[in-house]
Amino acid sequence: LAKTTQPISMDSYEGQEVNITCSHNNIATNDYITWYQQFPSQGPRFIIQGYKTKVTNEVASLFIPADRKSSTLSLPRVSLSDTAVYYCLVGDGLGRDDKIIFGKGTRLHILP
Amino acid sequence: DAGITQSPRHKVTETGTPVTLRCHQTENHRYMYWYRQDPGHGLRLIHYSYGVKDTDKGEVSDGYSVSRSKTEDFLLTLESATSSQTSVYFCAISVSVGNTEAFFGQGTRLTVV
């Protein structure tokens, strides 16, 4: 399993774009990059997943450079409700790993 | 939302007593997981299952056991509860592990006094 490193915490203001970067220097060829969001007192929720370049959905965008050693989760125009912990995970796209391991995540605090 | 239910949602128990937490799914997903979450530690994997009667240890399995006799149920047992096992426990399910999402239950808040 590739280890991931992300900032422990970040602050931003409502209406701003927030970018959270995750480092995964040992990512393997078959690994996908997945981001989860967790609100207080709730279980994590899948946000977005990608393999390379850029992926966008209604919630966020995920940017992955060509070397795939890092990825950036981009949240456009955040609101107070985006205050949460965001987890970056790297996993084998062929499903050869049986477990899903979370790191400590990035605690994002949105200020008014 | 994925059909995953944890029970009980809250429990207070005494040190030394056995406790069983239940995770029930209606999605027929192969993989099921138990995590605990404590301040400063994020989510830590306790045990997981990759099929009926197929289980394995995670990062913090000491003091816990699991059973999966049916696809839909994954039980977590604290054999003799200790105060260090006071935590919020989350169950998760997924179709596979690699490039699919996992769905989480609402959590069980367990307090051992």
Short mmCIF file of C-alpha atoms in Angstrom, two decimals, chain B residues 8 11 13-14 17-21 76-81 110 112:
data_model
loop_
_atom_site.label_atom_id
_atom_site.label_comp_id
_atom_site.label_asym_id
_atom_site.label_seq_id
_atom_site.Cartn_x
_atom_site.Cartn_y
_atom_site.Cartn_z
CA PRO B 8 -26.51 -0.22 18.62
CA LYS B 11 -23.71 1.87 24.24
CA THR B 13 -20.76 -0.85 29.23
CA GLU B 14 -18.61 -1.79 32.17
CA THR B 17 -17.85 -7.26 30.02
CA PRO B 18 -18.14 -8.62 26.48
CA VAL B 19 -19.72 -6.38 23.88
CA THR B 20 -20.91 -7.16 20.36
CA LEU B 21 -21.51 -4.57 17.68
CA LEU B 76 -17.39 -7.08 16.07
CA THR B 77 -16.88 -8.45 19.57
CA LEU B 78 -14.89 -6.90 22.37
CA GLU B 79 -14.07 -9.96 24.39
CA SER B 80 -13.49 -8.11 27.65
CA ALA B 81 -14.05 -4.40 27.26
CA LEU B 110 -19.11 2.96 22.73
CA VAL B 112 -16.49 1.66 28.60
#
